[in-house]
Amino acid sequence: MKRKFEMDEIVRYCNQYGFIFQGSELYGGLANTWDYGPLGTRLKNNIKDAWRYYFIQSRENSYELDSDILMNPTVWEASGHLAGFTDPLLDCKGCNTRHRADNLLNEYNSSMNADFMSQEEMMIYIREHKVPCPKCGKSNFTDIRQFNLMFATQRGVTQDSSNTIYLRPENAQGEYVNYLNVLRTMRAKLPFSIGQIGKAFRNEITPGNFTFRTIEFEQMEFQTFCKQGIDSETYEFYKNYGIRFFEYLGLSQENLRFHNHEKLAHYAKEACDIEYLFPFGWGEINGTHNRTDFDLTRHQQYSGKPMDYYDEITGKKYIPYIIESTYGLDRIFLALLFENLHEEEIAENDTRIVLNIAPKLAPIKANILPLIKKKHSNQATEIYHILQKMMMVSYDESGSIGKRYRRGDAIGIPLCNYNR
Ligand code: GAP
């Protein structure tokens, strides 16, 4: 008998085995921040390596970038984030809790979709239907205000708005503002891609579900620059490529689905998410967008620098279209734990935890366990030192052999796990 883990068990497991700890735990924590421990860091790095292999190394004309988190603030004007990267918020005057108006309505009436309502329509609906606060039950809200999700900080010594800069809310803009640099230095020809792994920050008003929605997270973003006309087929290709990538990581097909967007972002011609079936429901782990020539056209306008591509075959210049496929690293990490972590009953009243993760992702690849310490430890240490040059290995000579095997099973070590 195998039993999957629930969310609270995953959180405990991560803490117990050194995958994820509460951020700033020593000082009582900081809500919705998480620190990856030694095994979590290994697993995260292995997911990144798998992504690098799948998106950079094994593809033609695909280049990796590592751009700065802090960017010239005009980038965020050009991208539309300063004006439009907002959530509609309102406060309950009864208990001082803050809510997203669209979430409030969707939860109040599950048959409606507030995503399609304007700010005014939401306010009228809340007042007319006396929608209650989920915390105190009163219906006494402030007006809706648009709340920008970007974290602002100050550059330099004076507290002056001209020094305000932002922690990036997405990786993508770093790839767009370096498009000409990559084109020039890699002598790239369309279609080509720029990928980047890095942190993004969002002042989310409703974070939660462990690492699913946090204020600091990591994205693996992949932008393909192509000619208008092949944009839709490129978009279809990367939607499907995403499913193949998830299968390559070991997520099963029945837990994955596409969710096509009906309401499109201002820059998108077509958009789709890949969702994973978490214990709390379907949740987005990837998004693919046809962003048209919106971003490069805006950067051309705001920077004054031409962004067009010279097509040697046709002799014409044009601004490429961008197909973006972006992956949430922390969410994929969580999905992999839900997919692969089980409690198994091996005899009456005897269970063991097994992390049945793909060997390429396993934090530790081999477990060296001398059966009898006095007798085998010299030879075992020798083997450990040989293997250590090639892979992550662990050495454990303390406690009963059964307990040592169990720990290896629990953290997904593929070599030396008995019963594998
Ligand atoms: N450049 C496009 C972009 O950023 P997004 O759908 O807002 O698109 C991409 O984010 C991915 O980043 C999502 O599919 C999700 O996996 C992850 N993500 C977004 N917000 C997140 C958050 N608050 N916490 C953890 N992961 C998040």
Short mmCIF file of C-alpha atoms and ligand atoms in Angstrom, two decimals:
data_model
loop_
_atom_site.label_atom_id
_atom_site.label_comp_id
_atom_site.label_asym_id
_atom_site.label_seq_id
_atom_site.Cartn_x
_atom_site.Cartn_y
_atom_site.Cartn_z
CA MET A 1 0.00 0.00 0.00
CA LYS A 2 1.28 3.43 -0.99
CA ARG A 3 -0.03 6.70 0.38
CA LYS A 4 0.72 10.17 -1.02
CA PHE A 5 1.61 13.05 1.28
CA GLU A 6 -0.67 15.94 2.17
CA MET A 7 0.58 19.51 2.28
CA ASP A 8 1.29 19.65 6.03
CA GLU A 9 3.21 16.36 5.80
CA ILE A 10 5.31 17.71 2.93
CA VAL A 11 6.18 20.80 4.98
CA ARG A 12 7.24 18.60 7.94
CA TYR A 13 9.18 16.24 5.67
CA CYS A 14 11.06 19.16 4.07
CA ASN A 15 12.01 20.49 7.47
CA GLN A 16 12.98 17.09 8.90
CA TYR A 17 15.23 16.03 6.04
CA GLY A 18 16.82 19.37 5.17
CA PHE A 19 14.93 20.29 2.00
CA ILE A 20 13.22 23.53 3.05
CA PHE A 21 13.24 25.55 6.28
CA GLN A 22 11.12 28.49 7.38
CA GLY A 23 12.92 31.71 6.34
CA SER A 24 14.57 33.56 9.29
CA GLU A 25 13.29 30.81 11.59
CA LEU A 26 15.68 31.86 14.35
CA TYR A 27 13.83 35.19 14.66
CA GLY A 28 10.34 33.75 14.48
CA GLY A 29 10.35 33.66 10.69
CA LEU A 30 9.26 36.07 8.01
CA ALA A 31 5.91 35.03 6.54
CA ASN A 32 6.05 33.30 3.18
CA THR A 33 9.82 33.18 2.92
CA TRP A 34 11.58 29.84 2.74
CA ASP A 35 15.22 28.76 2.83
CA TYR A 36 16.32 25.72 0.87
CA GLY A 37 18.45 23.39 2.99
CA PRO A 38 21.32 21.15 1.82
CA LEU A 39 19.14 18.54 0.10
CA GLY A 40 16.67 21.11 -1.22
CA THR A 41 19.50 23.11 -2.76
CA ARG A 42 20.79 19.97 -4.48
CA LEU A 43 17.35 19.10 -5.82
CA LYS A 44 16.82 22.65 -7.02
CA ASN A 45 20.18 22.67 -8.77
CA ASN A 46 19.41 19.35 -10.44
CA ILE A 47 16.10 20.73 -11.76
CA LYS A 48 18.03 23.73 -13.10
CA ASP A 49 20.57 21.43 -14.76
CA ALA A 50 17.76 19.40 -16.35
CA TRP A 51 16.21 22.63 -17.64
CA ARG A 52 19.60 23.78 -18.98
CA TYR A 53 20.03 20.49 -20.77
CA TYR A 54 16.52 20.53 -22.21
CA PHE A 55 16.29 24.20 -23.17
CA ILE A 56 19.85 25.37 -23.80
CA GLN A 57 22.26 22.54 -24.49
CA SER A 58 20.04 20.28 -26.58
CA ARG A 59 18.47 23.04 -28.68
CA GLU A 60 19.86 24.88 -31.69
CA ASN A 61 20.58 28.61 -31.36
CA SER A 62 19.76 28.74 -27.71
CA TYR A 63 21.77 30.93 -25.34
CA GLU A 64 21.79 31.36 -21.59
CA LEU A 65 21.95 34.72 -19.86
CA ASP A 66 22.45 35.91 -16.29
CA SER A 67 21.19 39.48 -16.10
CA ASP A 68 20.98 41.65 -12.98
CA ILE A 69 17.94 41.72 -10.72
CA LEU A 70 18.16 45.51 -10.49
CA MET A 71 17.52 47.31 -13.75
CA ASN A 72 17.15 50.86 -15.00
CA PRO A 73 13.61 51.83 -13.87
CA THR A 74 12.68 52.90 -17.40
CA VAL A 75 12.65 49.17 -18.23
CA TRP A 76 9.55 48.83 -16.05
CA GLU A 77 7.87 51.81 -17.71
CA ALA A 78 8.51 50.29 -21.12
CA SER A 79 7.33 46.83 -20.08
CA GLY A 80 4.10 48.22 -18.62
CA HIS A 81 4.81 46.94 -15.10
CA LEU A 82 4.87 50.37 -13.47
CA ALA A 83 1.43 51.24 -14.77
CA GLY A 84 -0.24 47.84 -14.95
CA PHE A 85 1.34 45.18 -12.74
CA THR A 86 -1.29 45.62 -10.08
CA ASP A 87 -3.86 43.75 -8.04
CA PRO A 88 -7.26 45.31 -7.14
CA LEU A 89 -7.23 45.52 -3.34
CA LEU A 90 -9.66 46.66 -0.71
CA ASP A 91 -9.56 46.70 3.09
CA CYS A 92 -12.25 45.52 5.48
CA LYS A 93 -13.03 48.46 7.82
CA GLY A 94 -14.36 45.97 10.41
CA CYS A 95 -11.23 43.89 11.00
CA ASN A 96 -8.56 45.69 8.94
CA THR A 97 -7.79 42.71 6.72
CA ARG A 98 -6.79 43.27 3.11
CA HIS A 99 -8.33 41.34 0.21
CA ARG A 100 -8.06 41.01 -3.52
CA ALA A 101 -11.42 42.12 -4.90
CA ASP A 102 -11.45 39.50 -7.67
CA ASN A 103 -10.68 36.67 -5.21
CA LEU A 104 -13.33 37.94 -2.81
CA LEU A 105 -15.96 37.78 -5.55
CA ASN A 106 -14.83 34.44 -6.99
CA GLU A 107 -15.00 32.89 -3.52
CA TYR A 108 -18.35 34.53 -2.74
CA ASN A 109 -19.95 33.26 -5.93
CA SER A 110 -18.10 30.34 -7.49
CA SER A 111 -20.18 30.51 -10.69
CA MET A 112 -18.91 34.00 -11.57
CA ASN A 113 -15.52 34.96 -12.98
CA ALA A 114 -14.44 38.31 -11.63
CA ASP A 115 -11.32 38.24 -13.83
CA PHE A 116 -13.52 39.70 -16.56
CA MET A 117 -14.96 42.53 -14.45
CA SER A 118 -13.72 46.10 -14.33
CA GLN A 119 -12.79 47.73 -11.02
CA GLU A 120 -16.09 49.68 -11.03
CA GLU A 121 -18.17 46.57 -11.77
CA MET A 122 -16.53 44.70 -8.89
CA MET A 123 -17.17 47.58 -6.47
CA ILE A 124 -20.84 47.84 -7.49
CA TYR A 125 -21.31 44.07 -7.12
CA ILE A 126 -19.69 44.03 -3.64
CA ARG A 127 -21.89 46.90 -2.43
CA GLU A 128 -25.14 45.66 -4.02
CA HIS A 129 -24.75 42.07 -2.79
CA LYS A 130 -23.23 43.10 0.56
CA VAL A 131 -20.41 40.61 -0.02
CA PRO A 132 -19.07 39.72 3.45
CA CYS A 133 -15.48 39.85 4.65
CA PRO A 134 -14.28 36.20 4.92
CA LYS A 135 -12.59 37.06 8.23
CA CYS A 136 -15.22 39.00 10.24
CA GLY A 137 -18.39 38.54 8.16
CA LYS A 138 -19.17 42.31 7.93
CA SER A 139 -19.60 44.02 4.60
CA ASN A 140 -17.87 47.33 5.13
CA PHE A 141 -15.02 47.78 2.68
CA THR A 142 -12.92 50.68 1.46
CA ASP A 143 -12.91 51.48 -2.26
CA ILE A 144 -10.80 49.25 -4.48
CA ARG A 145 -7.29 50.55 -5.10
CA GLN A 146 -4.78 49.23 -7.60
CA PHE A 147 -1.75 47.99 -5.67
CA ASN A 148 1.53 47.58 -7.58
CA LEU A 149 3.18 44.21 -6.94
CA MET A 150 6.75 45.37 -7.52
CA PHE A 151 9.10 45.77 -4.56
CA ALA A 152 10.61 49.24 -4.66
CA THR A 153 13.89 50.16 -3.04
CA GLN A 154 16.16 53.19 -2.92
CA ARG A 155 19.45 53.53 -4.73
CA GLY A 156 21.99 55.91 -3.14
CA VAL A 157 21.82 57.97 -0.02
CA THR A 158 18.93 60.36 -0.59
CA GLN A 159 15.29 59.33 -0.14
CA ASP A 160 14.18 60.84 -3.37
CA SER A 161 11.73 59.30 -5.82
CA SER A 162 14.24 59.73 -8.65
CA ASN A 163 16.34 57.09 -6.85
CA THR A 164 13.59 54.50 -6.71
CA ILE A 165 14.52 51.23 -8.35
CA TYR A 166 12.73 47.87 -8.33
CA LEU A 167 13.47 44.25 -7.67
CA ARG A 168 12.52 42.57 -10.93
CA PRO A 169 9.08 40.91 -10.92
CA GLU A 170 10.06 38.65 -13.83
CA ASN A 171 13.26 37.57 -15.58
CA ALA A 172 11.98 38.26 -19.07
CA GLN A 173 12.92 41.94 -19.33
CA GLY A 174 16.60 41.08 -18.78
CA GLU A 175 16.40 38.85 -21.83
CA TYR A 176 14.64 41.50 -23.92
CA VAL A 177 17.05 44.33 -23.12
CA ASN A 178 19.96 42.01 -24.00
CA TYR A 179 18.42 40.79 -27.25
CA LEU A 180 20.71 42.99 -29.39
CA ASN A 181 23.80 41.98 -27.37
CA VAL A 182 23.10 38.27 -27.82
CA LEU A 183 22.23 38.74 -31.50
CA ARG A 184 25.54 40.54 -32.11
CA THR A 185 27.92 38.46 -30.00
CA MET A 186 26.49 35.03 -30.87
CA ARG A 187 26.01 36.01 -34.54
CA ALA A 188 22.53 34.66 -34.07
CA LYS A 189 19.93 34.21 -36.78
CA LEU A 190 16.17 34.00 -36.26
CA PRO A 191 14.70 31.96 -34.76
CA PHE A 192 16.92 31.95 -31.69
CA SER A 193 16.26 31.75 -27.96
CA ILE A 194 17.55 33.32 -24.77
CA GLY A 195 16.96 31.52 -21.49
CA GLN A 196 17.65 32.61 -17.97
CA ILE A 197 17.30 31.22 -14.47
CA GLY A 198 16.94 33.72 -11.67
CA LYS A 199 15.05 35.21 -8.79
CA ALA A 200 11.95 37.34 -9.15
CA PHE A 201 10.09 39.29 -6.46
CA ARG A 202 6.41 40.14 -6.09
CA ASN A 203 4.59 41.76 -3.22
CA GLU A 204 1.86 39.12 -3.40
CA ILE A 205 -1.14 39.95 -1.26
CA THR A 206 -2.34 36.34 -1.03
CA PRO A 207 0.81 34.22 -0.76
CA GLY A 208 0.53 30.69 0.58
CA ASN A 209 0.43 26.97 -0.04
CA PHE A 210 4.02 26.61 1.15
CA THR A 211 6.36 27.53 -1.72
CA PHE A 212 3.59 27.70 -4.32
CA ARG A 213 3.00 31.45 -4.01
CA THR A 214 5.75 33.40 -2.30
CA ILE A 215 7.14 36.90 -2.49
CA GLU A 216 10.62 35.79 -3.60
CA PHE A 217 10.86 32.91 -6.07
CA GLU A 218 12.91 31.58 -8.93
CA GLN A 219 11.94 31.40 -12.58
CA MET A 220 13.43 29.57 -15.54
CA GLU A 221 12.40 31.73 -18.47
CA PHE A 222 12.86 31.00 -22.13
CA GLN A 223 12.25 33.53 -24.89
CA THR A 224 12.25 32.56 -28.56
CA PHE A 225 12.68 35.40 -31.05
CA CYS A 226 11.05 34.57 -34.37
CA LYS A 227 9.61 36.08 -37.50
CA GLN A 228 5.95 37.09 -37.51
CA GLY A 229 4.06 34.38 -39.37
CA ILE A 230 5.78 31.48 -37.67
CA ASP A 231 4.84 32.82 -34.21
CA SER A 232 1.73 30.68 -33.72
CA GLU A 233 3.42 27.42 -34.68
CA THR A 234 6.38 28.31 -32.44
CA TYR A 235 3.92 29.00 -29.62
CA GLU A 236 2.24 25.59 -30.16
CA PHE A 237 5.63 23.91 -30.23
CA TYR A 238 6.70 25.35 -26.86
CA LYS A 239 3.36 24.55 -25.21
CA ASN A 240 3.91 20.89 -26.08
CA TYR A 241 7.62 21.05 -25.37
CA GLY A 242 6.66 22.07 -21.82
CA ILE A 243 4.66 18.87 -21.31
CA ARG A 244 7.59 16.84 -22.63
CA PHE A 245 9.94 18.63 -20.25
CA PHE A 246 7.70 17.82 -17.29
CA GLU A 247 7.55 14.18 -18.32
CA TYR A 248 11.33 14.21 -18.62
CA LEU A 249 11.44 15.40 -14.99
CA GLY A 250 9.10 12.57 -13.98
CA LEU A 251 5.72 14.30 -13.59
CA SER A 252 2.98 12.01 -14.82
CA GLN A 253 0.64 12.99 -17.62
CA GLU A 254 -2.55 12.50 -15.62
CA ASN A 255 -1.40 15.21 -13.20
CA LEU A 256 -0.74 17.76 -15.97
CA ARG A 257 -3.15 19.77 -18.08
CA PHE A 258 -3.22 22.83 -20.33
CA HIS A 259 -5.21 25.85 -19.30
CA ASN A 260 -5.75 28.21 -22.23
CA HIS A 261 -6.27 31.85 -21.21
CA GLU A 262 -9.53 33.42 -22.25
CA LYS A 263 -8.59 36.81 -20.88
CA LEU A 264 -5.26 37.80 -22.41
CA ALA A 265 -2.63 40.12 -20.95
CA HIS A 266 -2.27 43.40 -22.87
CA TYR A 267 0.87 42.10 -24.63
CA ALA A 268 -0.31 38.60 -25.55
CA LYS A 269 -1.86 37.22 -28.73
CA GLU A 270 -2.29 33.73 -27.25
CA ALA A 271 -1.47 32.31 -23.83
CA CYS A 272 -1.64 29.02 -22.02
CA ASP A 273 -0.54 27.61 -18.67
CA ILE A 274 0.48 24.09 -17.80
CA GLU A 275 -1.10 23.17 -14.50
CA TYR A 276 -0.20 20.44 -12.05
CA LEU A 277 -2.72 18.68 -9.80
CA PHE A 278 -1.54 19.64 -6.28
CA PRO A 279 -3.43 18.40 -3.19
CA PHE A 280 -4.99 21.90 -3.01
CA GLY A 281 -6.12 21.73 -6.68
CA TRP A 282 -4.74 22.54 -10.11
CA GLY A 283 -1.97 25.15 -10.02
CA GLU A 284 0.10 26.83 -12.72
CA ILE A 285 3.70 25.65 -13.03
CA ASN A 286 4.45 27.03 -16.50
CA GLY A 287 3.10 29.78 -18.71
CA THR A 288 3.58 30.12 -22.47
CA HIS A 289 2.71 33.38 -24.20
CA ASN A 290 2.86 34.71 -27.72
CA ARG A 291 4.01 38.23 -26.78
CA THR A 292 4.07 39.43 -30.40
CA ASP A 293 6.48 42.33 -31.06
CA PHE A 294 5.06 44.22 -28.07
CA ASP A 295 8.12 44.12 -25.79
CA LEU A 296 10.79 44.94 -28.35
CA THR A 297 8.65 47.69 -29.87
CA ARG A 298 8.19 49.24 -26.43
CA HIS A 299 11.91 49.02 -25.68
CA GLN A 300 12.61 50.67 -29.02
CA GLN A 301 10.23 53.51 -28.13
CA TYR A 302 11.58 54.03 -24.61
CA SER A 303 15.29 53.57 -25.36
CA GLY A 304 15.31 55.26 -28.76
CA LYS A 305 17.46 52.38 -30.11
CA PRO A 306 16.31 50.37 -33.13
CA MET A 307 15.37 46.83 -32.19
CA ASP A 308 14.85 45.43 -35.63
CA TYR A 309 16.45 42.41 -37.16
CA TYR A 310 17.95 42.44 -40.64
CA ASP A 311 16.72 39.42 -42.57
CA GLU A 312 19.50 38.48 -44.99
CA ILE A 313 17.20 36.28 -47.06
CA THR A 314 14.51 38.87 -47.77
CA GLY A 315 16.72 41.93 -47.35
CA LYS A 316 14.06 43.41 -45.02
CA LYS A 317 14.19 44.69 -41.47
CA TYR A 318 11.54 43.93 -38.88
CA ILE A 319 11.01 43.60 -35.15
CA PRO A 320 10.85 39.90 -34.15
CA TYR A 321 7.95 38.33 -32.32
CA ILE A 322 8.66 36.70 -28.95
CA ILE A 323 7.31 33.38 -27.72
CA GLU A 324 7.87 33.14 -23.99
CA SER A 325 7.76 29.91 -22.03
CA THR A 326 8.38 30.40 -18.35
CA TYR A 327 8.78 27.84 -15.58
CA GLY A 328 8.37 28.37 -11.83
CA LEU A 329 11.24 26.52 -10.21
CA ASP A 330 9.82 26.45 -6.68
CA ARG A 331 6.47 25.18 -7.93
CA ILE A 332 8.11 22.43 -10.00
CA PHE A 333 10.12 21.44 -6.93
CA LEU A 334 6.90 21.16 -4.95
CA ALA A 335 5.14 19.20 -7.72
CA LEU A 336 8.05 16.74 -7.84
CA LEU A 337 7.72 16.11 -4.11
CA PHE A 338 3.96 15.54 -4.36
CA GLU A 339 4.45 13.26 -7.33
CA ASN A 340 7.25 11.14 -5.90
CA LEU A 341 6.89 11.06 -2.14
CA HIS A 342 5.01 8.15 -0.59
CA GLU A 343 4.55 6.35 2.62
CA GLU A 344 4.67 2.62 1.94
CA GLU A 345 3.35 -0.12 4.16
CA ILE A 346 5.90 -2.91 4.11
CA ALA A 347 4.54 -5.09 6.92
CA GLU A 348 1.84 -4.80 9.53
CA ASN A 349 2.48 -1.62 11.55
CA ASP A 350 5.67 -0.98 9.59
CA THR A 351 5.90 1.83 7.07
CA ARG A 352 8.70 3.60 5.31
CA ILE A 353 8.94 6.89 3.44
CA VAL A 354 10.14 6.64 -0.15
CA LEU A 355 11.08 9.51 -2.42
CA ASN A 356 10.95 7.83 -5.80
CA ILE A 357 12.50 10.69 -7.72
CA ALA A 358 14.24 10.29 -11.11
CA PRO A 359 17.94 9.49 -10.46
CA LYS A 360 19.07 12.56 -12.46
CA LEU A 361 17.23 14.76 -9.95
CA ALA A 362 18.16 12.86 -6.80
CA PRO A 363 20.03 15.16 -4.38
CA ILE A 364 22.41 12.33 -3.50
CA LYS A 365 23.21 9.64 -6.03
CA ALA A 366 24.84 6.90 -3.95
CA ASN A 367 24.79 5.88 -0.34
CA ILE A 368 27.88 4.22 1.12
CA LEU A 369 26.94 2.18 4.18
CA PRO A 370 29.56 -0.12 5.73
CA LEU A 371 27.59 -3.06 7.08
CA ILE A 372 29.87 -3.57 10.07
CA LYS A 373 31.74 -0.44 11.00
CA LYS A 374 34.90 -2.10 12.38
CA LYS A 375 35.17 -4.52 9.50
CA HIS A 376 34.12 -2.50 6.44
CA SER A 377 34.72 1.17 7.12
CA ASN A 378 38.19 1.38 5.52
CA GLN A 379 37.03 -0.11 2.27
CA ALA A 380 33.78 1.85 2.34
CA THR A 381 35.66 5.13 2.85
CA GLU A 382 37.84 4.28 -0.12
CA ILE A 383 34.77 3.71 -2.32
CA TYR A 384 33.25 6.91 -0.98
CA HIS A 385 36.33 8.94 -2.00
CA ILE A 386 36.38 7.42 -5.49
CA LEU A 387 32.68 8.11 -6.11
CA GLN A 388 32.85 11.57 -4.58
CA LYS A 389 34.90 12.76 -7.58
CA MET A 390 32.02 11.88 -9.90
CA MET A 391 28.78 12.54 -8.05
CA MET A 392 27.15 13.58 -4.78
CA VAL A 393 27.53 10.68 -2.37
CA SER A 394 26.83 10.22 1.29
CA TYR A 395 28.61 8.07 3.83
CA ASP A 396 26.88 6.79 6.92
CA GLU A 397 28.31 4.29 9.38
CA SER A 398 26.23 5.04 12.47
CA GLY A 399 23.11 3.17 13.59
CA SER A 400 21.51 0.00 12.34
CA ILE A 401 21.80 -0.82 8.65
CA GLY A 402 18.00 -0.93 8.38
CA LYS A 403 17.65 2.66 9.66
CA ARG A 404 20.39 3.84 7.31
CA TYR A 405 18.62 2.25 4.33
CA ARG A 406 15.38 3.87 5.43
CA ARG A 407 16.93 7.31 5.48
CA GLY A 408 18.37 6.72 2.00
CA ASP A 409 14.89 5.71 0.75
CA ALA A 410 13.32 8.77 2.36
CA ILE A 411 15.62 11.22 0.58
CA GLY A 412 15.58 9.43 -2.80
CA ILE A 413 19.11 8.01 -3.04
CA PRO A 414 18.96 5.74 -6.12
CA LEU A 415 22.10 3.63 -5.56
CA CYS A 416 22.29 1.37 -2.54
CA ASN A 417 18.60 1.66 -1.80
CA TYR A 418 17.40 -1.80 -1.24
CA ASN A 419 14.22 -2.86 -2.95
CA ARG A 420 14.82 -0.65 -5.97
N1 GAP B 1 7.57 36.52 -17.66
C1 GAP B 1 6.27 35.97 -17.54
C2 GAP B 1 5.90 35.68 -16.16
O1 GAP B 1 6.58 36.05 -15.23
P1 GAP B 1 4.05 34.52 -14.73
O2 GAP B 1 2.96 33.58 -15.15
O3 GAP B 1 3.66 35.72 -13.94
O4 GAP B 1 4.77 34.94 -16.07
C3 GAP B 1 5.82 32.63 -14.50
O5 GAP B 1 5.15 33.72 -13.91
C4 GAP B 1 5.91 31.46 -13.56
O6 GAP B 1 6.52 31.88 -12.34
C5 GAP B 1 4.57 30.89 -13.17
O7 GAP B 1 4.15 29.89 -14.09
C6 GAP B 1 4.85 30.30 -11.81
O8 GAP B 1 5.32 28.98 -11.97
C7 GAP B 1 5.96 31.17 -11.25
N2 GAP B 1 5.42 32.14 -10.27
C8 GAP B 1 4.73 33.27 -10.52
N3 GAP B 1 4.43 33.92 -9.38
C9 GAP B 1 4.92 33.17 -8.37
C10 GAP B 1 4.94 33.31 -6.93
N4 GAP B 1 4.39 34.36 -6.32
N5 GAP B 1 5.54 32.34 -6.20
C11 GAP B 1 6.12 31.26 -6.80
N6 GAP B 1 6.15 31.10 -8.14
C12 GAP B 1 5.57 32.02 -8.93
#
